[in-house]
Amino acid sequence: MSATARPALNRAALSRLAPEARPAVDPAELRARVVHFGLGAFHRAHQAVYTENAAARSGEPWGITAVAPRSAETVRALRDQDCLYSCTERHPDGSVTRVVGSVVGALAMGPDAEAVDALLADPEVTVVTLTVTEKGYHRSPLTGGLDTAAAPVAADLAAAPGGRLATVVGRLAAGLAARMRAGAPPVTVVSCDNMAGNGAALGRVVHDFVRASAWPDRDTILAEMAESVAFPATVVDRIVPATSEAEQSAAAAALGVHDALPVTGEPYRQWVLEDSFAAPRPPWERDGALFVPDVAPYQLTKLRLLNGSHSALAYLGLAAGCATIADTMAADWGAPLVRALCAEVAPTLPADGPDPVAYADDLVVRFRNPAMRHLLRQIGSDGSLKITERWLPALRELRARGAATPVLELALAAWAHATRHAQGTLADPAAEALAACWEPSDHPSTAVRALLRLLGAADLADDDALVAAVADRLPTLRSGRVEI
């Protein structure tokens, strides 16, 4: 039977499922106490799973209303399934599929703006979470603050009161402002995106939006937000590939019903949160989340080792003709690259963080999981935003110390190689500008220097030795060879 020929997944179908495939908690017993921006696969395989298990183990009714910034189709599909979907864990020796029930509502940010604002001002909602990727923050590469000149941000700032807002930052700022005006209780806003200092970064762009607005009470709102809104830093970790048709069929076969929005993930998951919440929250620690005074050691380790090596494998793998992370790990250079990059970057990490050698060993095991089909094109997307966080700070620090940086130079060369054809291969908000860096001159050093300047890394662009080292790697990569 084809997947679509099966009965649809919804609350009425739950009784047909095997007990172990049903949600850990009855969705009818949950209330919308968390608002989440970003309806992608990662949230559904990570925070939503933690929240469901926390609700089930505590008996507290923590439900999530998910807000999609753009995809109204995903909202419709989720509503059609009573906001249920399945999550499959891909183990090397088999898979486990279970329906997740913690999402109790789905809204489209534009069409449902009034409902979103009402939730953000609702006293019952005490936590807001986000997975909108780095580009959703509209940060200036020069200041780290809100890029008020960016067209979507400028349009939101110019919008009439009550008008439709296109950016998550604008919608969130407007919703928090309404909450402050209503005198609602404190709230915590939790970034779950892969950025160093993600809590502070989110807090800054939201405050910048309020400050740049034409609201006559903006100063009062800023003062009240300083007292009533917390922006803790977090670290999230789970490999969640894009779901293929084959995986959708496999989920349907495992469940016996058709799920239009299944997600898959590796068995490993981690969530580390700064313990600085301003309001009640789900007891995520009951599902293994870790609350700490300072997430920086975990954050930098994950960002520079896991995310950094992921990006390196993506661009090098694409140059070598690979399609997935597992393909790169099957090559003779995959595992050595991960270990070499981790060893090179380790001196930039806090001494009280995870052990870099053991962390690298775990990464090799995770990346080799043959059941995971994590596409390099997915990982390599939005590189102009990702590598500024994942590679460049470590590169600056190491070069300032006079340390050798051959692995980061190789990774940077692979990214530069990918930008040459960025418009046709990898999704990136700066794709055209990246490709244009190659047009004035065919000399690799000129292009590398221009690419670094485009990233806001003028200091690295002026490092002649670095530029030459990166450019020297390009001919080998063009031939499809990866030499560590």
GROMACS .gro file of N, CA and C in nm, residues 153-245:
model
  279
  153VAL      N    1   1.374   4.428   0.716
  153VAL     CA    2   1.371   4.497   0.845
  153VAL      C    3   1.321   4.640   0.827
  154ALA      N    4   1.374   4.708   0.726
  154ALA     CA    5   1.330   4.845   0.700
  154ALA      C    6   1.181   4.850   0.671
  155ALA      N    7   1.130   4.751   0.598
  155ALA     CA    8   0.987   4.748   0.567
  155ALA      C    9   0.905   4.727   0.694
  156ASP      N   10   0.953   4.641   0.783
  156ASP     CA   11   0.881   4.619   0.909
  156ASP      C   12   0.881   4.745   0.995
  157LEU      N   13   0.993   4.814   0.999
  157LEU     CA   14   1.002   4.937   1.079
  157LEU      C   15   0.910   5.046   1.023
  158ALA      N   16   0.888   5.043   0.893
  158ALA     CA   17   0.804   5.145   0.829
  158ALA      C   18   0.657   5.107   0.827
  159ALA      N   19   0.625   4.983   0.868
  159ALA     CA   20   0.487   4.936   0.861
  159ALA      C   21   0.397   5.016   0.954
  160ALA      N   22   0.273   5.032   0.913
  160ALA     CA   23   0.175   5.102   0.996
  160ALA      C   24   0.145   5.019   1.121
  161PRO      N   25   0.104   5.084   1.230
  161PRO     CA   26   0.067   5.009   1.351
  161PRO      C   27  -0.036   4.901   1.320
  162GLY      N   28  -0.008   4.779   1.362
  162GLY     CA   29  -0.098   4.669   1.332
  162GLY      C   30  -0.079   4.610   1.195
  163GLY      N   31   0.015   4.664   1.116
  163GLY     CA   32   0.038   4.612   0.982
  163GLY      C   33   0.113   4.479   0.986
  164ARG      N   34   0.113   4.412   0.871
  164ARG     CA   35   0.179   4.282   0.862
  164ARG      C   36   0.330   4.300   0.868
  165LEU      N   37   0.396   4.219   0.947
  165LEU     CA   38   0.541   4.222   0.961
  165LEU      C   39   0.600   4.095   0.901
  166ALA      N   40   0.710   4.110   0.827
  166ALA     CA   41   0.766   3.997   0.753
  166ALA      C   42   0.877   3.925   0.826
  167THR      N   43   0.943   3.991   0.922
  167THR     CA   44   1.055   3.929   0.991
  167THR      C   45   1.014   3.876   1.127
  168VAL      N   46   1.078   3.768   1.169
  168VAL     CA   47   1.051   3.713   1.302
  168VAL      C   48   1.092   3.813   1.409
  169VAL      N   49   1.202   3.884   1.386
  169VAL     CA   50   1.247   3.984   1.484
  169VAL      C   51   1.140   4.091   1.503
  170GLY      N   52   1.084   4.140   1.392
  170GLY     CA   53   0.980   4.242   1.401
  170GLY      C   54   0.854   4.191   1.469
  171ARG      N   55   0.811   4.071   1.429
  171ARG     CA   56   0.689   4.013   1.489
  171ARG      C   57   0.709   3.988   1.638
  172LEU      N   58   0.827   3.936   1.675
  172LEU     CA   59   0.855   3.909   1.815
  172LEU      C   60   0.862   4.038   1.895
  173ALA      N   61   0.929   4.139   1.841
  173ALA     CA   62   0.939   4.268   1.911
  173ALA      C   63   0.801   4.329   1.931
  174ALA      N   64   0.718   4.323   1.827
  174ALA     CA   65   0.582   4.380   1.838
  174ALA      C   66   0.500   4.303   1.941
  175GLY      N   67   0.515   4.169   1.940
  175GLY     CA   68   0.439   4.088   2.036
  175GLY      C   69   0.484   4.112   2.179
  176LEU      N   70   0.614   4.123   2.200
  176LEU     CA   71   0.665   4.152   2.335
  176LEU      C   72   0.622   4.291   2.381
  177ALA      N   73   0.620   4.386   2.287
  177ALA     CA   74   0.575   4.521   2.321
  177ALA      C   75   0.429   4.517   2.367
  178ALA      N   76   0.347   4.440   2.295
  178ALA     CA   77   0.206   4.427   2.336
  178ALA      C   78   0.195   4.362   2.474
  179ARG      N   79   0.283   4.268   2.501
  179ARG     CA   80   0.283   4.202   2.632
  179ARG      C   81   0.319   4.302   2.742
  180MET      N   82   0.420   4.386   2.715
  180MET     CA   83   0.459   4.486   2.814
  180MET      C   84   0.345   4.585   2.838
  181ARG      N   85   0.279   4.625   2.730
  181ARG     CA   86   0.170   4.722   2.745
  181ARG      C   87   0.054   4.663   2.824
  182ALA      N   88   0.033   4.530   2.809
  182ALA     CA   89  -0.079   4.465   2.878
  182ALA      C   90  -0.046   4.433   3.023
  183GLY      N   91   0.079   4.452   3.062
  183GLY     CA   92   0.118   4.422   3.199
  183GLY      C   93   0.121   4.273   3.228
  184ALA      N   94   0.143   4.190   3.125
  184ALA     CA   95   0.147   4.045   3.143
  184ALA      C   96   0.273   4.006   3.220
  185PRO      N   97   0.274   3.884   3.276
  185PRO     CA   98   0.390   3.840   3.356
  185PRO      C   99   0.516   3.828   3.271
  186PRO      N  100   0.631   3.811   3.336
  186PRO     CA  101   0.757   3.795   3.263
  186PRO      C  102   0.754   3.675   3.168
  187VAL      N  103   0.845   3.676   3.075
  187VAL     CA  104   0.853   3.570   2.974
  187VAL      C  105   1.000   3.548   2.940
  188THR      N  106   1.033   3.427   2.900
  188THR     CA  107   1.170   3.395   2.857
  188THR      C  108   1.170   3.361   2.709
  189VAL      N  109   1.262   3.421   2.636
  189VAL     CA  110   1.273   3.400   2.491
  189VAL      C  111   1.403   3.324   2.466
  190VAL      N  112   1.391   3.205   2.407
  190VAL     CA  113   1.502   3.110   2.400
  190VAL      C  114   1.543   3.086   2.256
  191SER      N  115   1.658   3.137   2.217
  191SER     CA  116   1.712   3.106   2.085
  191SER      C  117   1.767   2.964   2.084
  192CYS      N  118   1.730   2.887   1.984
  192CYS     CA  119   1.782   2.751   1.968
  192CYS      C  120   1.857   2.739   1.835
  193ASP      N  121   1.912   2.851   1.789
  193ASP     CA  122   1.988   2.853   1.664
  193ASP      C  123   2.138   2.845   1.691
  194ASN      N  124   2.211   2.794   1.592
  194ASN     CA  125   2.354   2.770   1.608
  194ASN      C  126   2.435   2.898   1.590
  195MET      N  127   2.443   2.976   1.696
  195MET     CA  128   2.522   3.099   1.695
  195MET      C  129   2.590   3.111   1.830
  196ALA      N  130   2.713   3.159   1.830
  196ALA     CA  131   2.779   3.187   1.956
  196ALA      C  132   2.703   3.299   2.027
  197GLY      N  133   2.677   3.281   2.156
  197GLY     CA  134   2.603   3.384   2.229
  197GLY      C  135   2.466   3.408   2.173
  198ASN      N  136   2.394   3.299   2.139
  198ASN     CA  137   2.267   3.317   2.069
  198ASN      C  138   2.164   3.393   2.151
  199GLY      N  139   2.166   3.376   2.283
  199GLY     CA  140   2.070   3.450   2.364
  199GLY      C  141   2.095   3.600   2.360
  200ALA      N  142   2.219   3.640   2.377
  200ALA     CA  143   2.253   3.782   2.371
  200ALA      C  144   2.228   3.838   2.231
  201ALA      N  145   2.258   3.757   2.127
  201ALA     CA  146   2.237   3.803   1.990
  201ALA      C  147   2.089   3.830   1.963
  202LEU      N  148   2.003   3.739   2.011
  202LEU     CA  149   1.860   3.758   1.992
  202LEU      C  150   1.810   3.878   2.072
  203GLY      N  151   1.853   3.887   2.196
  203GLY     CA  152   1.812   4.000   2.277
  203GLY      C  153   1.851   4.132   2.215
  204ARG      N  154   1.970   4.136   2.156
  204ARG     CA  155   2.017   4.262   2.098
  204ARG      C  156   1.932   4.303   1.978
  205VAL      N  157   1.904   4.209   1.886
  205VAL     CA  158   1.829   4.250   1.766
  205VAL      C  159   1.685   4.286   1.801
  206VAL      N  160   1.628   4.220   1.901
  206VAL     CA  161   1.491   4.256   1.942
  206VAL      C  162   1.491   4.395   2.004
  207HIS      N  163   1.585   4.421   2.093
  207HIS     CA  164   1.594   4.555   2.153
  207HIS      C  165   1.624   4.661   2.047
  208ASP      N  166   1.711   4.627   1.951
  208ASP     CA  167   1.743   4.721   1.844
  208ASP      C  168   1.619   4.756   1.762
  209PHE      N  169   1.532   4.655   1.739
  209PHE     CA  170   1.411   4.681   1.662
  209PHE      C  171   1.321   4.778   1.737
  210VAL      N  172   1.301   4.753   1.866
  210VAL     CA  173   1.217   4.843   1.946
  210VAL      C  174   1.276   4.983   1.945
  211ARG      N  175   1.408   4.991   1.964
  211ARG     CA  176   1.476   5.122   1.970
  211ARG      C  177   1.461   5.198   1.839
  212ALA      N  178   1.462   5.125   1.725
  212ALA     CA  179   1.454   5.189   1.593
  212ALA      C  180   1.310   5.214   1.549
  213SER      N  181   1.214   5.164   1.625
  213SER     CA  182   1.074   5.180   1.586
  213SER      C  183   1.027   5.323   1.607
  214ALA      N  184   0.909   5.350   1.553
  214ALA     CA  185   0.848   5.482   1.571
  214ALA      C  186   0.748   5.482   1.685
  215TRP      N  187   0.747   5.375   1.767
  215TRP     CA  188   0.651   5.365   1.876
  215TRP      C  189   0.676   5.476   1.978
  216PRO      N  190   0.577   5.552   2.012
  216PRO     CA  191   0.600   5.663   2.108
  216PRO      C  192   0.640   5.616   2.247
  217ASP      N  193   0.604   5.492   2.282
  217ASP     CA  194   0.637   5.441   2.416
  217ASP      C  195   0.756   5.345   2.413
  218ARG      N  196   0.841   5.356   2.310
  218ARG     CA  197   0.950   5.259   2.295
  218ARG      C  198   1.045   5.260   2.414
  219ASP      N  199   1.072   5.375   2.472
  219ASP     CA  200   1.163   5.379   2.586
  219ASP      C  201   1.103   5.306   2.707
  220THR      N  202   0.976   5.322   2.727
  220THR     CA  203   0.907   5.251   2.837
  220THR      C  204   0.910   5.101   2.813
  221ILE      N  205   0.886   5.062   2.687
  221ILE     CA  206   0.888   4.919   2.653
  221ILE      C  207   1.027   4.861   2.678
  222LEU      N  208   1.131   4.930   2.636
  222LEU     CA  209   1.267   4.882   2.656
  222LEU      C  210   1.298   4.867   2.805
  223ALA      N  211   1.254   4.960   2.885
  223ALA     CA  212   1.278   4.953   3.029
  223ALA      C  213   1.205   4.834   3.091
  224GLU      N  214   1.082   4.810   3.047
  224GLU     CA  215   1.006   4.699   3.102
  224GLU      C  216   1.061   4.565   3.053
  225MET      N  217   1.107   4.561   2.928
  225MET     CA  218   1.167   4.438   2.877
  225MET      C  219   1.294   4.403   2.956
  226ALA      N  220   1.369   4.503   2.994
  226ALA     CA  221   1.492   4.478   3.071
  226ALA      C  222   1.461   4.409   3.203
  227GLU      N  223   1.340   4.433   3.257
  227GLU     CA  224   1.301   4.374   3.384
  227GLU      C  225   1.225   4.243   3.368
  228SER      N  226   1.156   4.225   3.254
  228SER     CA  227   1.057   4.117   3.243
  228SER      C  228   1.084   4.014   3.135
  229VAL      N  229   1.187   4.033   3.051
  229VAL     CA  230   1.213   3.940   2.942
  229VAL      C  231   1.358   3.892   2.951
  230ALA      N  232   1.376   3.761   2.958
  230ALA     CA  233   1.510   3.702   2.963
  230ALA      C  234   1.542   3.637   2.829
  231PHE      N  235   1.668   3.641   2.792
  231PHE     CA  236   1.716   3.580   2.667
  231PHE      C  237   1.835   3.487   2.700
  232PRO      N  238   1.809   3.370   2.757
  232PRO     CA  239   1.919   3.280   2.793
  232PRO      C  240   1.987   3.221   2.670
  233ALA      N  241   2.115   3.191   2.685
  233ALA     CA  242   2.190   3.124   2.579
  233ALA      C  243   2.164   2.973   2.586
  234THR      N  244   2.173   2.907   2.472
  234THR     CA  245   2.149   2.763   2.467
  234THR      C  246   2.244   2.696   2.369
  235VAL      N  247   2.254   2.566   2.383
  235VAL     CA  248   2.323   2.482   2.285
  235VAL      C  249   2.229   2.369   2.250
  236VAL      N  250   2.203   2.351   2.122
  236VAL     CA  251   2.118   2.241   2.077
  236VAL      C  252   2.199   2.150   1.986
  237ASP      N  253   2.173   2.022   1.995
  237ASP     CA  254   2.250   1.929   1.912
  237ASP      C  255   2.167   1.805   1.882
  238ARG      N  256   2.142   1.784   1.756
  238ARG     CA  257   2.089   1.659   1.702
  238ARG      C  258   2.097   1.670   1.551
  239ILE      N  259   2.147   1.570   1.487
  239ILE     CA  260   2.153   1.572   1.340
  239ILE      C  261   2.016   1.532   1.287
  240VAL      N  262   1.955   1.623   1.212
  240VAL     CA  263   1.820   1.603   1.158
  240VAL      C  264   1.823   1.630   1.009
  241PRO      N  265   1.839   1.528   0.927
  241PRO     CA  266   1.843   1.549   0.782
  241PRO      C  267   1.705   1.586   0.727
  242ALA      N  268   1.705   1.643   0.608
  242ALA     CA  269   1.579   1.666   0.538
  242ALA      C  270   1.515   1.530   0.510
  243THR      N  271   1.382   1.521   0.523
  243THR     CA  272   1.312   1.394   0.506
  243THR      C  273   1.292   1.362   0.359
  244SER      N  274   1.333   1.244   0.319
  244SER     CA  275   1.318   1.201   0.180
  244SER      C  276   1.185   1.128   0.162
  245GLU      N  277   1.147   1.105   0.035
  245GLU     CA  278   1.024   1.029   0.007
  245GLU      C  279   1.035   0.888   0.063
   0.00000   0.00000   0.00000
